[in-house]
Amino acid sequence: MFESPEKTDPVTRIMHLIAGIALVAMMLVVVGDIVLRAVFNIPIQGAYDVVGIALLVMTMFGIAPVVARRGEIVIDLADSFLPEAALRVLAVVSALTGVFLFAFFGWAMFAPAMDAWRWGERSLELGLPKWPLWLIAFTGLVGIFWAYLLQVRQSLRKAPAAPDEEGGL
């Protein structure tokens, strides 16, 4: 089995921690809002905005650790009969495809981010400016690119291990 970059790479570990904190915050706000609304008829002011921001953070910071440890869904049809060199090439092509896909996402995100900055778009309940949320999303993209670079580096060193049934559905 290959060594997981998530265990040694501080960038993806920090991103994983941030995503986990965002998930816990989101769950606490949702549960707290439901309990306070049901028991005391007092909803948490701004719960909608907090959950939306936490969801953004969890998603954008949670993708990089998955990519870094090669946790994506893998179909291993060719792994049993292709030579290791071909598997390495396929792994590099796969990682570069991910880079191009997320680069496209970043390009598509640029115009709405600039609009939020120019026109001062604000959140629904708390009235928070939305442009910092775009900065969070772009920061997450940088982490995703870093994780794909780790994948390329690892694939050039040796072919990725075939997926096993331990984590299968």
Short mmCIF file of N, CA and C in Angstrom, two decimals:
data_model
loop_
_atom_site.label_atom_id
_atom_site.label_comp_id
_atom_site.label_asym_id
_atom_site.label_seq_id
_atom_site.Cartn_x
_atom_site.Cartn_y
_atom_site.Cartn_z
N MET A 1 0.84 -1.18 0.00
CA MET A 1 0.00 0.00 0.00
C MET A 1 0.88 1.24 0.00
N PHE A 2 0.45 2.30 -0.67
CA PHE A 2 1.26 3.51 -0.73
C PHE A 2 1.00 4.38 0.48
N GLU A 3 1.97 5.25 0.75
CA GLU A 3 1.85 6.16 1.90
C GLU A 3 0.90 7.29 1.55
N SER A 4 -0.04 7.54 2.40
CA SER A 4 -1.03 8.58 2.15
C SER A 4 -0.42 9.95 2.40
N PRO A 5 -0.53 10.88 1.41
CA PRO A 5 0.00 12.23 1.62
C PRO A 5 -0.73 12.96 2.74
N GLU A 6 -1.97 12.56 3.01
CA GLU A 6 -2.73 13.23 4.05
C GLU A 6 -2.04 13.08 5.41
N LYS A 7 -1.35 11.99 5.62
CA LYS A 7 -0.67 11.76 6.90
C LYS A 7 0.56 12.64 7.05
N THR A 8 1.18 13.01 5.95
CA THR A 8 2.43 13.75 6.03
C THR A 8 2.32 15.19 5.57
N ASP A 9 1.29 15.53 4.83
CA ASP A 9 1.18 16.87 4.26
C ASP A 9 0.39 17.79 5.19
N PRO A 10 1.03 18.85 5.70
CA PRO A 10 0.32 19.73 6.64
C PRO A 10 -0.80 20.53 5.99
N VAL A 11 -0.68 20.85 4.70
CA VAL A 11 -1.72 21.65 4.03
C VAL A 11 -3.05 20.89 4.03
N THR A 12 -3.01 19.64 3.59
CA THR A 12 -4.26 18.89 3.53
C THR A 12 -4.77 18.54 4.92
N ARG A 13 -3.89 18.35 5.88
CA ARG A 13 -4.33 18.10 7.26
C ARG A 13 -5.07 19.32 7.81
N ILE A 14 -4.53 20.51 7.56
CA ILE A 14 -5.18 21.73 8.04
C ILE A 14 -6.52 21.93 7.35
N MET A 15 -6.56 21.67 6.04
CA MET A 15 -7.83 21.81 5.32
C MET A 15 -8.86 20.81 5.84
N HIS A 16 -8.41 19.61 6.15
CA HIS A 16 -9.31 18.60 6.71
C HIS A 16 -9.86 19.05 8.06
N LEU A 17 -9.00 19.62 8.89
CA LEU A 17 -9.42 20.13 10.19
C LEU A 17 -10.45 21.25 10.04
N ILE A 18 -10.18 22.19 9.14
CA ILE A 18 -11.11 23.30 8.92
C ILE A 18 -12.45 22.79 8.42
N ALA A 19 -12.43 21.83 7.49
CA ALA A 19 -13.68 21.26 6.98
C ALA A 19 -14.45 20.56 8.10
N GLY A 20 -13.74 19.86 8.97
CA GLY A 20 -14.39 19.18 10.09
C GLY A 20 -15.02 20.16 11.07
N ILE A 21 -14.31 21.25 11.35
CA ILE A 21 -14.85 22.28 12.25
C ILE A 21 -16.11 22.90 11.65
N ALA A 22 -16.07 23.15 10.34
CA ALA A 22 -17.24 23.72 9.66
C ALA A 22 -18.42 22.76 9.73
N LEU A 23 -18.16 21.47 9.56
CA LEU A 23 -19.24 20.47 9.64
C LEU A 23 -19.86 20.45 11.04
N VAL A 24 -19.01 20.46 12.06
CA VAL A 24 -19.52 20.45 13.44
C VAL A 24 -20.32 21.73 13.72
N ALA A 25 -19.81 22.87 13.27
CA ALA A 25 -20.53 24.14 13.47
C ALA A 25 -21.89 24.10 12.78
N MET A 26 -21.91 23.58 11.57
CA MET A 26 -23.16 23.49 10.83
C MET A 26 -24.16 22.60 11.57
N MET A 27 -23.70 21.45 12.04
CA MET A 27 -24.60 20.54 12.76
C MET A 27 -25.11 21.17 14.05
N LEU A 28 -24.23 21.83 14.79
CA LEU A 28 -24.65 22.46 16.05
C LEU A 28 -25.67 23.56 15.81
N VAL A 29 -25.47 24.36 14.78
CA VAL A 29 -26.41 25.44 14.49
C VAL A 29 -27.76 24.87 14.06
N VAL A 30 -27.75 23.85 13.21
CA VAL A 30 -29.02 23.26 12.76
C VAL A 30 -29.76 22.63 13.94
N VAL A 31 -29.07 21.82 14.74
CA VAL A 31 -29.72 21.17 15.88
C VAL A 31 -30.18 22.22 16.90
N GLY A 32 -29.32 23.20 17.19
CA GLY A 32 -29.70 24.25 18.12
C GLY A 32 -30.90 25.04 17.64
N ASP A 33 -30.94 25.34 16.35
CA ASP A 33 -32.07 26.08 15.79
C ASP A 33 -33.36 25.27 15.90
N ILE A 34 -33.28 23.98 15.59
CA ILE A 34 -34.47 23.13 15.67
C ILE A 34 -34.97 23.02 17.11
N VAL A 35 -34.05 22.77 18.04
CA VAL A 35 -34.44 22.62 19.45
C VAL A 35 -35.00 23.92 20.00
N LEU A 36 -34.31 25.03 19.77
CA LEU A 36 -34.79 26.31 20.29
C LEU A 36 -36.12 26.72 19.66
N ARG A 37 -36.29 26.40 18.39
CA ARG A 37 -37.55 26.74 17.72
C ARG A 37 -38.69 25.86 18.26
N ALA A 38 -38.42 24.57 18.46
CA ALA A 38 -39.47 23.65 18.90
C ALA A 38 -39.82 23.84 20.38
N VAL A 39 -38.81 24.06 21.22
CA VAL A 39 -39.06 24.12 22.66
C VAL A 39 -39.46 25.53 23.12
N PHE A 40 -38.74 26.54 22.66
CA PHE A 40 -38.97 27.90 23.15
C PHE A 40 -39.54 28.85 22.09
N ASN A 41 -39.73 28.35 20.89
CA ASN A 41 -40.20 29.17 19.77
C ASN A 41 -39.28 30.37 19.53
N ILE A 42 -37.96 30.15 19.71
CA ILE A 42 -36.95 31.19 19.50
C ILE A 42 -35.90 30.63 18.53
N PRO A 43 -36.03 30.92 17.26
CA PRO A 43 -35.02 30.42 16.31
C PRO A 43 -33.70 31.19 16.46
N ILE A 44 -32.63 30.58 16.02
CA ILE A 44 -31.32 31.23 16.04
C ILE A 44 -31.28 32.24 14.90
N GLN A 45 -31.05 33.50 15.26
CA GLN A 45 -30.96 34.55 14.25
C GLN A 45 -29.73 34.33 13.38
N GLY A 46 -29.89 34.25 12.08
CA GLY A 46 -28.77 34.09 11.17
C GLY A 46 -28.36 32.65 10.93
N ALA A 47 -29.18 31.70 11.38
CA ALA A 47 -28.83 30.28 11.20
C ALA A 47 -28.69 29.93 9.72
N TYR A 48 -29.55 30.49 8.89
CA TYR A 48 -29.50 30.22 7.45
C TYR A 48 -28.15 30.64 6.87
N ASP A 49 -27.68 31.82 7.23
CA ASP A 49 -26.39 32.31 6.73
C ASP A 49 -25.23 31.50 7.28
N VAL A 50 -25.27 31.19 8.57
CA VAL A 50 -24.17 30.43 9.19
C VAL A 50 -24.06 29.04 8.56
N VAL A 51 -25.19 28.38 8.35
CA VAL A 51 -25.17 27.05 7.74
C VAL A 51 -24.67 27.14 6.30
N GLY A 52 -25.08 28.16 5.57
CA GLY A 52 -24.60 28.32 4.19
C GLY A 52 -23.10 28.55 4.13
N ILE A 53 -22.58 29.37 5.03
CA ILE A 53 -21.14 29.63 5.06
C ILE A 53 -20.38 28.37 5.48
N ALA A 54 -20.89 27.67 6.48
CA ALA A 54 -20.24 26.43 6.93
C ALA A 54 -20.25 25.37 5.84
N LEU A 55 -21.33 25.32 5.07
CA LEU A 55 -21.41 24.36 3.97
C LEU A 55 -20.37 24.69 2.90
N LEU A 56 -20.20 25.96 2.60
CA LEU A 56 -19.17 26.38 1.64
C LEU A 56 -17.79 25.98 2.14
N VAL A 57 -17.49 26.29 3.38
CA VAL A 57 -16.17 25.97 3.95
C VAL A 57 -15.95 24.46 3.96
N MET A 58 -16.96 23.71 4.41
CA MET A 58 -16.82 22.26 4.48
C MET A 58 -16.57 21.66 3.09
N THR A 59 -17.28 22.14 2.10
CA THR A 59 -17.14 21.60 0.75
C THR A 59 -15.80 21.96 0.14
N MET A 60 -15.46 23.24 0.15
CA MET A 60 -14.24 23.68 -0.53
C MET A 60 -12.97 23.23 0.19
N PHE A 61 -13.03 23.09 1.49
CA PHE A 61 -11.84 22.64 2.23
C PHE A 61 -11.83 21.12 2.41
N GLY A 62 -12.95 20.47 2.18
CA GLY A 62 -13.02 19.02 2.34
C GLY A 62 -12.63 18.24 1.10
N ILE A 63 -12.61 18.87 -0.06
CA ILE A 63 -12.27 18.16 -1.29
C ILE A 63 -10.78 17.84 -1.34
N ALA A 64 -9.94 18.77 -0.95
CA ALA A 64 -8.48 18.58 -1.05
C ALA A 64 -7.98 17.35 -0.28
N PRO A 65 -8.40 17.12 0.96
CA PRO A 65 -7.92 15.91 1.63
C PRO A 65 -8.36 14.62 0.94
N VAL A 66 -9.54 14.63 0.37
CA VAL A 66 -10.01 13.44 -0.36
C VAL A 66 -9.14 13.20 -1.59
N VAL A 67 -8.85 14.27 -2.32
CA VAL A 67 -8.00 14.16 -3.52
C VAL A 67 -6.60 13.72 -3.12
N ALA A 68 -6.06 14.28 -2.05
CA ALA A 68 -4.68 13.98 -1.65
C ALA A 68 -4.50 12.52 -1.26
N ARG A 69 -5.53 11.92 -0.67
CA ARG A 69 -5.39 10.51 -0.29
C ARG A 69 -5.97 9.57 -1.33
N ARG A 70 -6.31 10.11 -2.50
CA ARG A 70 -6.91 9.35 -3.60
C ARG A 70 -8.19 8.67 -3.14
N GLY A 71 -9.03 9.43 -2.49
CA GLY A 71 -10.29 8.90 -1.98
C GLY A 71 -11.44 9.04 -2.95
N GLU A 72 -11.17 9.48 -4.17
CA GLU A 72 -12.23 9.62 -5.15
C GLU A 72 -12.75 8.23 -5.53
N ILE A 73 -13.91 8.21 -6.15
CA ILE A 73 -14.46 6.95 -6.65
C ILE A 73 -13.58 6.48 -7.79
N VAL A 74 -13.11 5.24 -7.71
CA VAL A 74 -12.19 4.69 -8.71
C VAL A 74 -12.80 3.43 -9.30
N ILE A 75 -12.75 3.34 -10.61
CA ILE A 75 -13.17 2.12 -11.30
C ILE A 75 -11.89 1.45 -11.78
N ASP A 76 -11.62 0.28 -11.25
CA ASP A 76 -10.33 -0.37 -11.50
C ASP A 76 -10.42 -1.51 -12.51
N LEU A 77 -11.06 -1.24 -13.64
CA LEU A 77 -11.21 -2.28 -14.65
C LEU A 77 -9.88 -2.70 -15.25
N ALA A 78 -8.98 -1.74 -15.47
CA ALA A 78 -7.73 -2.03 -16.18
C ALA A 78 -6.56 -2.32 -15.25
N ASP A 79 -6.74 -2.16 -13.96
CA ASP A 79 -5.62 -2.30 -13.02
C ASP A 79 -5.00 -3.69 -13.03
N SER A 80 -5.80 -4.71 -13.29
CA SER A 80 -5.29 -6.08 -13.18
C SER A 80 -4.43 -6.50 -14.37
N PHE A 81 -4.62 -5.87 -15.54
CA PHE A 81 -3.86 -6.35 -16.71
C PHE A 81 -2.93 -5.32 -17.33
N LEU A 82 -3.00 -4.05 -16.91
CA LEU A 82 -2.08 -3.04 -17.46
C LEU A 82 -0.78 -3.04 -16.68
N PRO A 83 0.33 -2.75 -17.36
CA PRO A 83 1.61 -2.64 -16.64
C PRO A 83 1.63 -1.40 -15.74
N GLU A 84 2.55 -1.41 -14.79
CA GLU A 84 2.64 -0.32 -13.82
C GLU A 84 2.87 1.03 -14.50
N ALA A 85 3.68 1.06 -15.54
CA ALA A 85 3.95 2.32 -16.24
C ALA A 85 2.67 2.90 -16.84
N ALA A 86 1.83 2.06 -17.41
CA ALA A 86 0.57 2.53 -17.98
C ALA A 86 -0.37 3.03 -16.88
N LEU A 87 -0.37 2.35 -15.75
CA LEU A 87 -1.20 2.80 -14.63
C LEU A 87 -0.73 4.16 -14.10
N ARG A 88 0.59 4.37 -14.10
CA ARG A 88 1.11 5.68 -13.68
C ARG A 88 0.67 6.76 -14.64
N VAL A 89 0.73 6.48 -15.94
CA VAL A 89 0.30 7.46 -16.95
C VAL A 89 -1.18 7.77 -16.75
N LEU A 90 -2.00 6.74 -16.55
CA LEU A 90 -3.43 6.97 -16.33
C LEU A 90 -3.67 7.79 -15.06
N ALA A 91 -2.90 7.54 -14.02
CA ALA A 91 -3.05 8.30 -12.77
C ALA A 91 -2.68 9.76 -12.98
N VAL A 92 -1.62 10.02 -13.74
CA VAL A 92 -1.22 11.41 -14.02
C VAL A 92 -2.28 12.09 -14.88
N VAL A 93 -2.78 11.39 -15.90
CA VAL A 93 -3.83 11.96 -16.75
C VAL A 93 -5.08 12.26 -15.92
N SER A 94 -5.42 11.37 -15.02
CA SER A 94 -6.57 11.58 -14.15
C SER A 94 -6.38 12.81 -13.27
N ALA A 95 -5.20 12.95 -12.68
CA ALA A 95 -4.93 14.12 -11.82
C ALA A 95 -4.95 15.41 -12.63
N LEU A 96 -4.37 15.38 -13.82
CA LEU A 96 -4.37 16.59 -14.66
C LEU A 96 -5.78 16.94 -15.13
N THR A 97 -6.61 15.92 -15.35
CA THR A 97 -8.01 16.18 -15.69
C THR A 97 -8.70 16.89 -14.53
N GLY A 98 -8.43 16.46 -13.32
CA GLY A 98 -8.98 17.14 -12.15
C GLY A 98 -8.50 18.58 -12.05
N VAL A 99 -7.23 18.81 -12.35
CA VAL A 99 -6.70 20.18 -12.34
C VAL A 99 -7.44 21.04 -13.34
N PHE A 100 -7.62 20.54 -14.55
CA PHE A 100 -8.31 21.32 -15.58
C PHE A 100 -9.78 21.55 -15.21
N LEU A 101 -10.42 20.55 -14.63
CA LEU A 101 -11.81 20.69 -14.22
C LEU A 101 -11.95 21.78 -13.16
N PHE A 102 -11.11 21.74 -12.13
CA PHE A 102 -11.21 22.75 -11.08
C PHE A 102 -10.69 24.11 -11.54
N ALA A 103 -9.79 24.14 -12.52
CA ALA A 103 -9.39 25.42 -13.11
C ALA A 103 -10.58 26.04 -13.84
N PHE A 104 -11.36 25.21 -14.51
CA PHE A 104 -12.57 25.71 -15.16
C PHE A 104 -13.55 26.24 -14.12
N PHE A 105 -13.72 25.51 -13.01
CA PHE A 105 -14.59 26.01 -11.94
C PHE A 105 -14.11 27.37 -11.44
N GLY A 106 -12.81 27.51 -11.24
CA GLY A 106 -12.26 28.78 -10.79
C GLY A 106 -12.51 29.90 -11.78
N TRP A 107 -12.34 29.59 -13.06
CA TRP A 107 -12.61 30.58 -14.10
C TRP A 107 -14.08 30.97 -14.09
N ALA A 108 -14.98 29.99 -13.94
CA ALA A 108 -16.41 30.26 -13.93
C ALA A 108 -16.82 31.02 -12.66
N MET A 109 -16.07 30.90 -11.59
CA MET A 109 -16.38 31.58 -10.34
C MET A 109 -15.91 33.03 -10.33
N PHE A 110 -15.01 33.37 -11.22
CA PHE A 110 -14.38 34.69 -11.16
C PHE A 110 -15.39 35.82 -11.40
N ALA A 111 -16.22 35.73 -12.43
CA ALA A 111 -17.17 36.81 -12.74
C ALA A 111 -18.18 37.03 -11.61
N PRO A 112 -18.82 35.99 -11.07
CA PRO A 112 -19.73 36.25 -9.94
C PRO A 112 -19.02 36.81 -8.71
N ALA A 113 -17.77 36.40 -8.50
CA ALA A 113 -17.02 36.94 -7.36
C ALA A 113 -16.77 38.44 -7.55
N MET A 114 -16.42 38.82 -8.75
CA MET A 114 -16.19 40.25 -9.03
C MET A 114 -17.49 41.04 -8.92
N ASP A 115 -18.60 40.45 -9.34
CA ASP A 115 -19.90 41.12 -9.20
C ASP A 115 -20.24 41.32 -7.72
N ALA A 116 -19.98 40.32 -6.90
CA ALA A 116 -20.25 40.45 -5.47
C ALA A 116 -19.40 41.56 -4.86
N TRP A 117 -18.18 41.71 -5.33
CA TRP A 117 -17.29 42.76 -4.84
C TRP A 117 -17.78 44.14 -5.31
N ARG A 118 -18.05 44.26 -6.62
CA ARG A 118 -18.44 45.55 -7.20
C ARG A 118 -19.76 46.07 -6.65
N TRP A 119 -20.75 45.20 -6.55
CA TRP A 119 -22.09 45.64 -6.21
C TRP A 119 -22.44 45.44 -4.76
N GLY A 120 -21.51 44.95 -3.98
CA GLY A 120 -21.73 44.83 -2.54
C GLY A 120 -22.84 43.87 -2.15
N GLU A 121 -22.91 42.75 -2.84
CA GLU A 121 -23.93 41.75 -2.54
C GLU A 121 -23.80 41.29 -1.08
N ARG A 122 -24.96 41.09 -0.44
CA ARG A 122 -24.96 40.74 0.99
C ARG A 122 -25.82 39.50 1.24
N SER A 123 -25.54 38.85 2.36
CA SER A 123 -26.29 37.63 2.72
C SER A 123 -27.70 37.99 3.16
N LEU A 124 -28.56 36.99 3.16
CA LEU A 124 -29.99 37.21 3.38
C LEU A 124 -30.33 37.66 4.79
N GLU A 125 -29.91 36.92 5.80
CA GLU A 125 -30.35 37.20 7.17
C GLU A 125 -29.45 38.18 7.92
N LEU A 126 -28.15 37.98 7.85
CA LEU A 126 -27.23 38.79 8.64
C LEU A 126 -26.69 40.00 7.89
N GLY A 127 -26.89 40.03 6.59
CA GLY A 127 -26.39 41.16 5.80
C GLY A 127 -24.88 41.18 5.66
N LEU A 128 -24.24 40.03 5.76
CA LEU A 128 -22.78 39.95 5.61
C LEU A 128 -22.40 40.12 4.14
N PRO A 129 -21.30 40.81 3.86
CA PRO A 129 -20.87 40.90 2.46
C PRO A 129 -20.50 39.51 1.93
N LYS A 130 -20.83 39.26 0.66
CA LYS A 130 -20.59 37.93 0.09
C LYS A 130 -19.22 37.77 -0.54
N TRP A 131 -18.51 38.85 -0.81
CA TRP A 131 -17.21 38.69 -1.47
C TRP A 131 -16.21 37.90 -0.64
N PRO A 132 -16.22 37.99 0.72
CA PRO A 132 -15.28 37.13 1.46
C PRO A 132 -15.57 35.64 1.28
N LEU A 133 -16.82 35.30 1.01
CA LEU A 133 -17.15 33.90 0.76
C LEU A 133 -16.48 33.41 -0.52
N TRP A 134 -16.38 34.29 -1.49
CA TRP A 134 -15.68 33.92 -2.73
C TRP A 134 -14.20 33.73 -2.46
N LEU A 135 -13.64 34.52 -1.56
CA LEU A 135 -12.23 34.32 -1.19
C LEU A 135 -12.03 32.96 -0.52
N ILE A 136 -13.00 32.57 0.31
CA ILE A 136 -12.93 31.24 0.92
C ILE A 136 -12.96 30.16 -0.16
N ALA A 137 -13.84 30.33 -1.14
CA ALA A 137 -13.95 29.35 -2.22
C ALA A 137 -12.65 29.28 -3.02
N PHE A 138 -12.06 30.43 -3.33
CA PHE A 138 -10.81 30.43 -4.09
C PHE A 138 -9.66 29.84 -3.26
N THR A 139 -9.67 30.07 -1.95
CA THR A 139 -8.66 29.46 -1.08
C THR A 139 -8.80 27.94 -1.10
N GLY A 140 -10.02 27.46 -1.07
CA GLY A 140 -10.26 26.03 -1.18
C GLY A 140 -9.76 25.48 -2.51
N LEU A 141 -9.95 26.24 -3.58
CA LEU A 141 -9.45 25.81 -4.90
C LEU A 141 -7.93 25.68 -4.90
N VAL A 142 -7.26 26.61 -4.24
CA VAL A 142 -5.79 26.52 -4.16
C VAL A 142 -5.39 25.22 -3.46
N GLY A 143 -6.09 24.88 -2.39
CA GLY A 143 -5.82 23.62 -1.70
C GLY A 143 -6.10 22.41 -2.57
N ILE A 144 -7.14 22.47 -3.38
CA ILE A 144 -7.46 21.37 -4.29
C ILE A 144 -6.35 21.21 -5.32
N PHE A 145 -5.87 22.33 -5.86
CA PHE A 145 -4.75 22.26 -6.82
C PHE A 145 -3.52 21.65 -6.15
N TRP A 146 -3.26 22.02 -4.91
CA TRP A 146 -2.13 21.46 -4.16
C TRP A 146 -2.28 19.94 -4.05
N ALA A 147 -3.49 19.50 -3.73
CA ALA A 147 -3.73 18.06 -3.58
C ALA A 147 -3.52 17.33 -4.90
N TYR A 148 -3.93 17.94 -6.00
CA TYR A 148 -3.71 17.30 -7.30
C TYR A 148 -2.22 17.26 -7.64
N LEU A 149 -1.48 18.29 -7.24
CA LEU A 149 -0.03 18.24 -7.44
C LEU A 149 0.59 17.09 -6.64
N LEU A 150 0.10 16.87 -5.44
CA LEU A 150 0.57 15.72 -4.65
C LEU A 150 0.25 14.41 -5.36
N GLN A 151 -0.94 14.35 -5.97
CA GLN A 151 -1.31 13.14 -6.71
C GLN A 151 -0.38 12.91 -7.89
N VAL A 152 -0.08 13.97 -8.64
CA VAL A 152 0.82 13.83 -9.79
C VAL A 152 2.20 13.38 -9.32
N ARG A 153 2.72 14.01 -8.29
CA ARG A 153 4.03 13.64 -7.77
C ARG A 153 4.06 12.18 -7.33
N GLN A 154 3.03 11.78 -6.64
CA GLN A 154 2.96 10.40 -6.16
C GLN A 154 2.82 9.42 -7.32
N SER A 155 2.05 9.78 -8.34
CA SER A 155 1.86 8.90 -9.49
C SER A 155 3.14 8.75 -10.30
N LEU A 156 3.95 9.80 -10.35
CA LEU A 156 5.20 9.71 -11.09
C LEU A 156 6.20 8.81 -10.36
N ARG A 157 6.08 8.72 -9.05
CA ARG A 157 6.99 7.86 -8.27
C ARG A 157 6.63 6.39 -8.40
N LYS A 158 5.34 6.09 -8.25
CA LYS A 158 4.90 4.70 -8.43
C LYS A 158 3.41 4.69 -8.72
N ALA A 159 2.97 3.60 -9.32
CA ALA A 159 1.55 3.48 -9.68
C ALA A 159 0.70 3.44 -8.41
N PRO A 160 -0.48 4.04 -8.47
CA PRO A 160 -1.35 3.99 -7.30
C PRO A 160 -1.79 2.56 -7.02
N ALA A 161 -1.98 2.26 -5.77
CA ALA A 161 -2.44 0.93 -5.38
C ALA A 161 -3.87 0.73 -5.84
N ALA A 162 -4.19 -0.49 -6.21
CA ALA A 162 -5.55 -0.79 -6.62
C ALA A 162 -6.48 -0.65 -5.42
N PRO A 163 -7.67 -0.14 -5.65
CA PRO A 163 -8.61 -0.02 -4.53
C PRO A 163 -8.94 -1.40 -3.96
N ASP A 164 -9.15 -1.44 -2.66
CA ASP A 164 -9.52 -2.71 -2.04
C ASP A 164 -10.98 -2.64 -1.61
N GLU A 165 -11.48 -3.73 -1.10
CA GLU A 165 -12.88 -3.81 -0.73
C GLU A 165 -13.16 -3.23 0.65
N GLU A 166 -12.13 -2.87 1.39
CA GLU A 166 -12.32 -2.41 2.76
C GLU A 166 -13.21 -1.18 2.83
N GLY A 167 -13.01 -0.23 1.94
CA GLY A 167 -13.81 0.98 1.97
C GLY A 167 -14.95 0.96 0.98
N GLY A 168 -15.21 -0.17 0.37
CA GLY A 168 -16.24 -0.27 -0.66
C GLY A 168 -17.64 -0.16 -0.09
N LEU A 169 -18.56 0.10 -0.97
CA LEU A 169 -19.96 0.22 -0.55
C LEU A 169 -20.63 -1.12 -0.51
#
